[in-house]
Short mmCIF file of C-alpha atoms in Angstrom, two decimals:
data_model
loop_
_atom_site.label_atom_id
_atom_site.label_comp_id
_atom_site.label_asym_id
_atom_site.label_seq_id
_atom_site.Cartn_x
_atom_site.Cartn_y
_atom_site.Cartn_z
CA MET P 118 101.56 77.39 77.70
CA ASP P 119 104.81 79.43 79.82
CA PRO P 120 105.33 82.36 79.45
CA ARG P 121 108.97 82.50 77.39
CA ARG P 122 112.62 84.29 77.68
CA ASN P 123 112.03 87.22 75.22
CA GLY P 124 114.76 89.53 76.23
CA TYR P 125 114.15 89.57 79.64
CA LEU P 126 113.58 86.74 82.36
CA ILE P 127 110.29 85.66 82.17
CA ILE P 128 109.07 86.92 85.58
CA LEU P 129 105.78 85.62 87.60
CA LEU P 130 103.56 88.03 89.92
CA LEU P 131 104.03 88.50 92.76
CA VAL P 132 100.78 88.99 94.99
CA LEU P 133 101.51 91.13 98.58
CA LEU P 134 99.56 91.93 100.61
CA GLY P 135 100.03 94.62 103.24
CA GLY P 136 97.65 96.52 105.62
CA ASP P 137 95.77 95.14 109.12
CA MET P 138 95.65 91.81 109.64
CA VAL P 139 91.32 90.66 108.96
CA LYS P 140 90.24 87.50 110.11
CA GLY P 141 88.19 85.32 108.42
CA GLY P 142 87.55 87.84 105.28
CA ASN P 143 85.35 86.79 102.23
CA VAL P 144 84.78 88.47 99.47
CA VAL P 145 83.28 88.58 96.22
CA LEU P 146 84.89 89.64 92.73
CA ASN P 147 81.71 90.96 90.36
CA VAL P 148 82.48 89.44 86.57
CA GLU P 149 81.60 90.14 82.98
CA HIS P 150 81.50 87.80 80.21
CA LYS P 151 83.51 89.63 77.32
CA TYR P 152 81.16 88.89 74.62
CA GLY P 153 77.62 90.17 75.08
CA GLY P 154 76.08 87.30 74.37
CA VAL P 155 75.40 88.50 71.08
CA ARG P 156 73.60 85.87 68.31
CA GLY P 157 75.83 85.46 65.52
CA HIS P 158 78.83 86.05 66.46
CA ASN P 159 81.80 86.58 64.48
CA LEU P 160 82.22 82.75 64.40
CA ARG P 161 86.20 83.10 62.98
CA GLU P 162 86.35 85.64 66.23
CA LEU P 163 85.40 83.31 68.70
CA LYS P 164 87.49 79.42 67.26
CA ALA P 165 90.54 82.76 66.73
CA HIS P 166 90.39 83.92 70.49
CA ASP P 167 90.94 80.43 71.60
CA VAL P 168 93.51 79.76 69.06
CA ARG P 169 94.80 82.91 71.41
CA ARG P 170 94.21 82.27 74.72
CA HIS P 171 95.57 78.27 74.05
CA GLY P 172 99.63 79.92 73.69
CA ARG P 173 99.08 82.35 76.83
CA MET P 174 97.48 79.85 78.51
CA LEU P 175 99.70 78.95 82.36
CA ALA P 176 97.70 77.47 85.27
CA ALA P 177 95.21 77.74 86.58
CA SER P 178 93.44 80.20 89.65
CA ALA P 179 91.11 80.66 92.08
CA ALA P 180 89.68 83.81 93.54
CA ASP P 181 85.66 83.65 94.53
CA PHE P 182 83.38 85.77 90.96
CA GLN P 183 80.24 86.51 91.01
CA LEU P 184 79.39 86.22 87.21
CA GLY P 185 78.01 87.86 84.89
CA GLY P 186 78.10 87.70 80.37
CA ASN P 187 77.31 83.68 79.21
CA GLY P 188 79.33 80.59 78.13
CA SER P 189 77.15 80.63 74.48
CA PRO P 190 79.52 79.74 72.37
CA THR P 191 78.10 82.85 69.88
CA GLY P 192 78.06 84.97 73.32
CA ALA P 193 81.14 83.29 75.79
CA ALA P 194 84.91 83.63 74.81
CA LEU P 195 86.39 85.32 78.05
CA TYR P 196 85.84 86.69 80.99
CA PHE P 197 86.38 90.48 83.17
CA THR P 198 85.93 92.44 86.09
CA LYS P 199 87.13 96.57 86.83
CA VAL P 200 89.45 96.13 89.95
CA ALA P 201 89.56 98.91 91.76
CA ILE P 202 93.79 100.12 91.85
CA GLY P 203 95.10 103.33 93.78
CA THR P 204 94.75 106.35 96.25
CA PRO P 205 92.74 107.51 94.97
CA SER P 206 91.18 104.33 94.01
CA LYS P 207 90.30 103.99 89.95
CA ASP P 208 88.81 101.26 88.20
CA TYR P 209 90.83 98.93 86.02
CA HIS P 210 88.50 95.69 83.44
CA VAL P 211 90.67 92.97 83.41
CA GLN P 212 90.67 89.75 81.99
CA VAL P 213 89.95 87.03 84.37
CA ASP P 214 92.73 83.84 83.08
CA THR P 215 92.12 80.51 84.37
CA GLY P 216 94.76 80.13 83.28
CA SER P 217 97.76 82.28 83.92
CA ASP P 218 99.40 84.02 86.81
CA LEU P 219 99.71 87.34 86.25
CA LEU P 220 98.13 90.45 87.15
CA TRP P 221 98.68 93.35 85.05
CA VAL P 222 97.38 96.69 83.84
CA ASN P 223 98.04 98.63 80.72
CA CYS P 224 99.97 102.27 81.93
CA GLU P 225 100.13 105.68 80.72
CA GLY P 226 102.23 106.53 78.51
CA CYS P 227 101.98 102.23 77.55
CA ASN P 228 103.91 101.63 74.16
CA ARG P 229 100.88 100.51 71.75
CA CYS P 230 98.42 99.86 75.07
CA PRO P 231 94.61 100.00 72.83
CA THR P 232 92.61 103.47 73.89
CA LYS P 233 89.32 101.95 72.95
CA SER P 234 87.26 98.84 73.03
CA LYS P 235 84.13 98.01 71.52
CA LEU P 236 82.97 96.47 75.26
CA GLY P 237 81.42 99.24 76.09
CA ILE P 238 83.89 99.87 79.02
CA GLU P 239 85.86 103.27 79.75
CA MET P 240 89.25 102.07 78.80
CA MET P 241 91.84 102.88 81.62
CA GLN P 242 95.42 103.18 81.44
CA TYR P 243 97.01 103.62 85.43
CA ASN P 244 99.84 106.62 87.21
CA LEU P 245 102.17 105.39 89.75
CA GLN P 246 102.67 109.17 90.83
CA ALA P 247 98.87 110.30 90.49
CA SER P 248 98.72 107.42 93.50
CA THR P 249 99.20 108.31 97.02
CA SER P 250 100.52 104.91 97.70
CA GLY P 251 102.43 103.49 94.59
CA LYS P 252 105.71 102.51 94.35
CA SER P 253 107.83 101.14 92.54
CA ILE P 254 110.08 97.76 92.58
CA THR P 255 113.34 97.85 91.78
CA CYS P 256 116.27 95.81 91.12
CA GLU P 257 117.59 94.94 94.92
CA GLN P 258 114.29 94.64 96.53
CA ASP P 259 114.38 90.57 97.84
CA VAL P 260 110.61 90.55 95.64
CA CYS P 261 111.70 91.79 92.35
CA THR P 262 114.40 88.80 92.54
CA ALA P 263 112.12 86.22 94.15
CA MET P 264 110.13 86.83 90.67
CA PHE P 265 112.88 85.83 88.93
CA ASP P 266 114.77 82.51 87.86
CA ALA P 267 117.92 83.41 87.58
CA THR P 268 119.70 86.29 87.94
CA SER P 269 119.77 88.89 85.54
CA SER P 270 122.40 91.13 84.54
CA ASP P 271 120.27 93.54 83.15
CA CYS P 272 118.91 94.34 86.32
CA LYS P 273 120.77 96.06 88.94
CA VAL P 274 120.59 98.32 91.73
CA GLY P 275 118.02 101.23 91.20
CA LYS P 276 116.34 100.53 88.17
CA PRO P 277 113.17 99.20 88.05
CA CYS P 278 112.69 95.46 88.50
CA GLU P 279 111.16 94.16 84.62
CA TYR P 280 109.22 91.99 83.45
CA MET P 281 108.28 89.79 79.92
CA VAL P 282 105.47 87.64 78.74
CA THR P 283 105.45 85.92 75.29
CA TYR P 284 102.02 84.33 74.55
CA GLY P 285 101.39 81.42 72.07
CA ASP P 286 100.05 83.29 69.97
CA GLY P 287 103.30 85.86 69.53
CA SER P 288 102.03 89.26 70.86
CA THR P 289 103.86 89.92 73.60
CA THR P 290 103.26 92.69 77.73
CA GLY P 291 106.67 94.11 78.72
CA GLY P 292 107.15 96.48 81.61
CA TYR P 293 108.29 97.11 85.25
CA PHE P 294 106.39 95.51 87.94
CA VAL P 295 104.91 98.51 90.84
CA LYS P 296 102.93 97.91 94.62
CA ASP P 297 99.57 99.86 95.13
CA ASN P 298 96.46 99.06 97.45
CA ILE P 299 93.53 97.75 96.13
CA TYR P 300 90.40 97.41 97.15
CA LEU P 301 87.76 94.11 97.68
CA ASP P 302 84.65 93.98 98.98
CA GLN P 303 83.92 90.85 102.18
CA VAL P 304 82.14 88.65 102.40
CA SER P 305 80.72 88.91 105.64
CA GLY P 306 77.47 87.24 106.01
CA ASP P 307 74.76 85.62 103.59
CA TYR P 308 74.57 88.11 100.71
CA LYS P 309 76.62 90.70 102.79
CA THR P 310 79.75 92.38 101.90
CA SER P 311 81.43 95.17 104.11
CA PRO P 312 85.06 96.59 102.15
CA LEU P 313 88.07 96.04 102.55
CA GLN P 314 91.70 97.08 100.94
CA GLY P 315 94.69 95.01 101.04
CA ASN P 316 97.77 95.79 98.60
CA ILE P 317 99.86 93.92 95.90
CA ALA P 318 102.97 94.30 93.39
CA PHE P 319 101.55 94.11 90.00
CA GLY P 320 103.03 94.52 86.30
CA CYS P 321 102.32 98.47 84.48
CA SER P 322 102.71 97.52 80.69
CA SER P 323 104.51 99.61 79.73
CA LYS P 324 104.62 97.55 76.08
CA GLN P 325 102.69 95.09 73.52
CA SER P 326 102.61 93.73 70.48
CA GLY P 327 100.32 91.82 68.56
CA ASP P 328 96.95 91.06 69.19
CA LEU P 329 97.61 92.16 73.20
CA GLY P 330 97.81 95.66 71.44
CA THR P 331 95.32 95.85 68.50
CA SER P 332 92.22 94.41 69.93
CA THR P 333 89.04 95.96 69.34
CA ASN P 334 87.32 93.96 72.28
CA ALA P 335 90.37 95.50 74.37
CA VAL P 336 90.28 95.66 77.81
CA ASP P 337 92.83 97.04 80.95
CA GLY P 338 94.89 94.45 81.57
CA ILE P 339 94.89 90.51 82.57
CA ILE P 340 94.54 88.73 85.86
CA GLY P 341 95.57 85.93 86.78
CA PHE P 342 95.44 83.12 89.06
CA GLY P 343 97.44 80.58 88.23
CA ALA P 344 98.01 77.81 91.04
CA ALA P 345 101.91 78.02 90.26
CA ASN P 346 104.50 79.55 93.68
CA MET P 347 104.01 82.60 92.81
CA SER P 348 100.64 82.85 91.74
CA VAL P 349 97.76 84.83 93.03
CA ILE P 350 96.08 81.97 95.37
CA SER P 351 99.60 80.67 96.68
CA GLN P 352 101.12 83.37 97.69
CA LEU P 353 98.03 84.15 99.41
CA ALA P 354 97.64 80.70 100.93
CA ALA P 355 101.42 80.48 102.10
CA ALA P 356 101.31 83.99 103.89
CA GLY P 357 97.79 82.17 105.78
CA THR P 358 95.83 84.26 104.10
CA VAL P 359 94.01 81.52 101.54
CA ARG P 360 93.49 78.21 101.85
CA LYS P 361 94.27 77.04 97.94
CA MET P 362 91.39 75.33 97.39
CA PHE P 363 88.53 77.01 95.10
CA ALA P 364 84.59 76.77 92.37
CA HIS P 365 83.66 78.23 89.65
CA CYS P 366 80.04 77.38 88.12
CA LEU P 367 78.98 79.59 85.07
CA ASP P 368 75.31 79.32 84.39
CA GLY P 369 75.20 78.67 80.44
CA VAL P 370 71.47 79.18 80.67
CA GLY P 371 70.94 82.95 81.66
CA GLY P 372 74.76 84.11 82.41
CA GLY P 373 76.08 84.96 85.71
CA GLY P 374 77.33 82.33 88.23
CA ILE P 375 79.37 81.67 90.74
CA PHE P 376 83.13 81.54 91.81
CA ALA P 377 84.70 81.39 95.08
CA ILE P 378 86.91 80.70 96.70
CA GLY P 379 87.92 78.28 100.18
CA GLN P 380 85.21 75.55 101.33
CA VAL P 381 82.40 74.62 98.58
CA VAL P 382 80.25 72.37 102.10
CA GLU P 383 77.00 72.47 99.07
CA PRO P 384 76.81 70.46 96.82
CA LYS P 385 79.15 67.57 97.36
CA VAL P 386 80.85 67.00 94.66
CA ASN P 387 82.89 63.11 93.22
CA SER P 388 86.09 64.26 93.02
CA ALA P 389 89.12 62.75 90.90
CA PRO P 390 93.55 63.30 91.28
CA LEU P 391 94.79 66.07 89.27
CA LEU P 392 98.15 64.69 87.06
CA ALA P 393 101.20 66.07 88.67
CA ASN P 394 103.60 67.93 87.70
CA ARG P 395 101.29 70.40 84.98
CA ALA P 396 101.43 73.54 83.63
CA HIS P 397 97.55 73.50 83.37
CA TYR P 398 94.35 71.47 85.47
CA THR P 399 94.60 68.31 84.09
CA VAL P 400 92.75 65.38 85.08
CA THR P 401 93.70 61.02 83.69
CA LEU P 402 90.99 60.79 80.39
CA LYS P 403 89.46 57.29 80.14
CA ASP P 404 87.11 57.12 76.98
CA ILE P 405 84.44 59.16 75.24
CA GLU P 406 80.60 57.72 74.97
CA VAL P 407 77.80 59.16 72.65
CA GLY P 408 74.81 57.71 73.96
CA GLY P 409 75.71 55.83 76.62
CA GLU P 410 78.18 53.79 73.69
CA VAL P 411 81.08 53.99 73.86
CA VAL P 412 83.20 55.34 70.77
CA ASN P 413 86.26 53.83 69.32
CA ILE P 414 89.71 55.75 70.14
CA PRO P 415 92.86 54.38 70.06
CA THR P 416 94.52 53.56 73.14
CA SER P 417 97.23 54.91 72.93
CA ILE P 418 95.59 58.51 72.47
CA PHE P 419 94.42 58.60 75.80
CA GLU P 420 98.61 58.34 76.58
CA TRP P 421 99.62 60.47 74.62
CA LYS P 422 102.15 62.36 76.44
CA SER P 423 99.84 64.85 78.17
CA LYS P 424 98.36 61.61 79.58
CA GLY P 425 94.76 63.38 80.27
CA ALA P 426 92.95 66.26 80.03
CA ILE P 427 93.37 69.96 79.84
CA ILE P 428 90.46 71.38 82.85
CA ASP P 429 90.35 74.67 81.42
CA SER P 430 87.13 77.09 82.02
CA GLY P 431 88.56 80.17 80.48
CA THR P 432 88.00 78.71 76.58
CA THR P 433 85.28 78.50 74.70
CA LEU P 434 85.04 74.86 72.85
CA VAL P 435 85.92 71.67 73.91
CA TYR P 436 89.51 70.78 71.41
CA LEU P 437 89.79 67.23 70.69
CA PRO P 438 93.28 64.92 69.49
CA SER P 439 92.46 64.56 65.29
CA LYS P 440 91.66 60.65 65.62
CA ALA P 441 89.58 61.50 68.56
CA TYR P 442 87.03 64.00 67.25
CA ASN P 443 86.58 61.38 63.39
CA ALA P 444 85.38 58.69 65.86
CA MET P 445 83.25 61.31 68.07
CA MET P 446 82.20 63.50 64.78
CA ASN P 447 81.42 60.15 63.23
CA LYS P 448 79.45 57.74 65.90
CA LEU P 449 77.63 61.83 66.76
CA MET P 450 76.78 62.55 63.22
CA ALA P 451 75.70 58.60 62.38
CA LYS P 452 72.21 59.13 64.43
CA GLN P 453 71.64 61.69 61.36
CA PRO P 454 72.72 60.32 59.03
CA GLU P 455 70.15 62.06 56.61
CA LEU P 456 71.67 65.57 58.01
CA LYS P 457 73.77 67.47 55.66
CA THR P 458 76.11 69.68 57.28
CA HIS P 459 78.24 72.14 55.42
CA SER P 460 81.19 74.69 56.74
CA ARG P 461 80.74 78.34 58.15
CA ASP P 462 84.24 80.54 58.75
CA GLY P 463 85.61 77.69 58.00
CA ASP P 464 86.13 76.16 60.72
CA PHE P 465 82.90 74.38 61.69
CA ASP P 466 80.70 72.37 60.68
CA CYS P 467 77.58 73.58 60.70
CA PHE P 468 73.37 71.74 59.25
CA MET P 469 69.83 72.60 59.20
CA TYR P 470 67.57 71.86 61.67
CA ARG P 471 63.97 72.12 62.68
CA GLY P 472 63.53 69.58 66.18
CA ASN P 473 63.95 70.14 69.36
CA VAL P 474 67.93 69.64 69.13
CA ASP P 475 68.03 67.50 73.02
CA ASP P 476 65.36 64.82 70.72
CA GLY P 477 67.07 64.75 67.28
CA PHE P 478 71.26 64.56 69.12
CA PRO P 479 72.53 62.01 71.78
CA PRO P 480 74.35 63.12 74.96
CA VAL P 481 78.90 62.86 74.47
CA THR P 482 79.90 61.45 78.31
CA PHE P 483 84.06 62.38 78.69
CA GLN P 484 84.72 59.64 81.30
CA PHE P 485 88.12 59.71 84.04
CA THR P 486 89.19 57.67 86.87
CA GLY P 487 87.82 58.61 89.75
CA ASN P 488 84.40 57.23 88.50
CA LEU P 489 83.55 60.38 87.84
CA SER P 490 81.71 61.79 84.16
CA LEU P 491 81.55 65.83 82.91
CA THR P 492 77.96 64.75 79.91
CA ALA P 493 77.60 67.23 77.18
CA TYR P 494 73.98 67.88 76.18
CA PRO P 495 73.01 68.84 72.91
CA HIS P 496 72.37 72.18 73.83
CA ASP P 497 75.02 72.45 75.70
CA TYR P 498 77.22 70.97 71.82
CA LEU P 499 75.16 72.42 69.40
CA PHE P 500 74.49 76.42 69.00
CA GLU P 501 71.91 78.63 67.23
CA VAL P 502 73.57 80.77 65.46
CA ARG P 503 70.67 81.53 63.19
CA ASP P 504 67.20 80.21 62.84
CA ASN P 505 67.55 76.83 62.65
CA GLU P 506 71.41 77.12 61.38
CA TRP P 507 72.55 74.56 64.17
CA CYS P 508 76.92 74.89 64.79
CA ILE P 509 78.77 71.73 66.56
CA GLY P 510 80.84 72.81 69.43
CA TRP P 511 83.93 70.69 69.05
CA GLN P 512 86.42 71.14 67.17
CA GLU P 513 89.07 68.62 65.87
CA ALA P 514 93.19 69.70 68.55
CA THR P 515 95.21 70.63 65.08
CA GLY P 516 98.46 71.15 67.48
CA GLY P 517 99.51 72.03 71.22
CA LYS P 518 102.84 72.27 72.84
CA ASP P 519 106.17 71.09 70.61
CA GLY P 520 103.09 69.77 68.18
CA ASP P 521 101.13 67.31 70.58
CA GLU P 522 97.28 67.58 69.36
CA ILE P 523 95.95 67.65 73.71
CA PHE P 524 92.00 67.11 75.72
CA LEU P 525 91.50 70.66 76.14
CA LEU P 526 87.90 70.85 78.14
CA GLY P 527 86.15 74.64 77.93
CA ASP P 528 83.39 76.36 78.50
CA LEU P 529 81.05 73.95 76.41
CA LEU P 530 81.03 71.25 78.48
CA LEU P 531 82.29 73.28 82.20
CA SER P 532 78.72 75.38 81.87
CA ASN P 533 75.41 74.31 84.37
CA LYS P 534 77.94 72.58 86.67
CA LEU P 535 80.16 73.13 90.04
CA VAL P 536 83.58 72.13 89.80
CA LEU P 537 85.45 72.46 92.58
CA TYR P 538 89.48 73.16 92.57
CA ASP P 539 91.33 71.12 96.04
CA LEU P 540 94.63 72.20 95.63
CA GLU P 541 95.74 70.87 98.86
CA LYS P 542 95.05 67.82 97.98
CA LYS P 543 95.55 68.18 94.53
CA THR P 544 92.05 66.95 93.12
CA ILE P 545 89.23 68.24 90.41
CA GLY P 546 85.96 67.25 91.04
CA TRP P 547 82.54 68.65 89.50
CA THR P 548 78.35 68.14 89.54
CA GLN P 549 75.84 69.44 87.10
CA TYR P 550 74.62 72.13 88.91
CA ASP P 551 72.26 75.32 88.79
CA CYS P 552 75.11 77.51 88.73
CA SER P 553 71.59 80.56 88.79
CA SER P 554 71.25 79.09 92.42
CA ASN P 555 73.56 79.72 95.05
CA ILE P 556 75.99 77.90 97.12
CA LYS P 557 77.66 77.46 100.84
CA VAL P 558 80.63 78.24 101.87
CA LYS P 559 82.09 77.63 105.75
CA ASP P 560 84.81 80.52 106.81
CA GLU P 561 87.45 78.63 108.91
CA THR P 562 88.06 80.68 111.37
CA THR P 563 85.00 81.72 112.75
CA GLY P 564 83.38 77.74 111.87
CA ASN P 565 80.50 80.22 109.49
CA VAL P 566 78.41 78.56 106.67
CA TYR P 567 77.67 81.41 104.92
CA THR P 568 75.60 81.02 101.26
CA VAL P 569 77.10 82.58 97.96
CA GLY P 570 74.15 83.37 94.94
CA ALA P 571 74.43 84.05 91.52
CA HIS P 572 75.44 87.66 90.51
CA LYS P 573 75.93 89.24 86.94
CA ILE P 574 78.60 91.95 87.07
CA SER P 575 75.86 94.12 84.04
CA SER P 576 72.54 94.38 86.47
CA ALA P 577 75.61 95.69 89.32
CA SER P 578 76.15 98.84 88.49
CA THR P 579 75.56 99.65 92.82
CA THR P 580 78.03 97.61 94.03
CA ARG P 581 82.16 97.53 93.72
CA ALA P 582 82.69 95.72 90.70
CA PHE P 583 85.76 94.05 91.20
CA THR P 584 85.23 92.22 94.99
CA PHE P 585 87.68 88.66 94.89
CA PHE P 586 85.44 86.29 96.97
CA PHE P 587 88.22 83.93 99.67
CA SER P 588 85.39 81.92 101.60
CA LEU P 589 87.26 79.78 104.19
CA ILE P 590 90.06 82.63 104.77
CA SER P 591 91.49 84.77 106.43
CA PHE P 592 92.48 87.80 105.15
CA LEU P 593 95.38 89.05 105.48
CA CYS P 594 97.58 91.77 104.32
CA TYR P 595 101.17 90.57 104.65
CA LEU P 596 103.97 93.64 104.06
CA LEU P 597 106.56 93.72 102.26
CA ASN P 598 109.77 94.55 103.83
#
């Protein structure tokens, strides 16, 4: 959902990189999952996270992540990483959001910004005065006016360039934009990195409300990788720094995975066109199959206002319009007619089952245009919350933007697949893949092909925790005058 005006005009992040040009720079980003993969994770909290997440979705984005955590509904919901900012640098844990564009961190003196977290991280607040490389952005600067979708009478010469974002759950973050150094790890060969420094403009949050200010699983901010013109990847691509293409591979078996910006040359994938003029990565959905049999769903459901399914790695479960959900569940449970289900946490259908779920339940396949399909096997859409108690990851959409029911496909479907987003060709594609292995990416400047492996941030205490992996890119610093 796009940010709304609330006291201020909504501002999207403008990322500007300053410093020396680096040719063919490849960078990596170590990412951890918000929830630690604890079996029996509070399902109500998990569902609430997805609901909040739907409200804060803006668009999808790109970077190359070395991933940590896992995609299981009992442990997965949100990924975060550490960002090293300032001089001297300090680390900030920020939520990685492929559905938004804005980068912001909590700032010193922030009203209602969280100071404690159950995630086992040390909370940090950015202090502009404590960084020798930090600079404020004021209203008369071009970077500020470019952030507004219209001229604000409240923004006058010498005043801080302010922002306010209201998310769909009613929570807000507001503050002002600053510019400072960010420290990255450039990929210089197969599994090798070298230091790289950039300079960015980002939001400094001075006040928060709602869930952002009260969550016990708090982080220091959000880093978005949206596809909008003012997003991180779009700004870098406009500066000739990166290609507008990226990939992620979420390891739903052992945790971790890969997230890479650039041209993936291995493995190859089939692709389908992204629908134009959508705030999210959306592709046309044709039908759903259960065990190879097409589910009887009214064609009008597939011709809904959204005209497609949203692909979003920031959402954990899968949400379907009511008629599609009921038809699919009826066909699915018909395979186990004697099975009795019960409700858990009010939102999940669960049952007791002692056998191998892959033997007792059918795969579910989503068919898209371009002969592209996405299959969830029983071990993907069923998750064990306690011994022999299994819950179903499919969810009935209660309504999207403007009350529309939507197809929203999250990690339940995307785990264990390499997903490629080509924003230049405006296509998306995927293939079943072992996300604990590696992929190959091409650096266009040198023509070299590098191997990028999977990673878990939790096992990399000696590695810089924030690293973008810009494959096939020249990491160029773009200096704002």
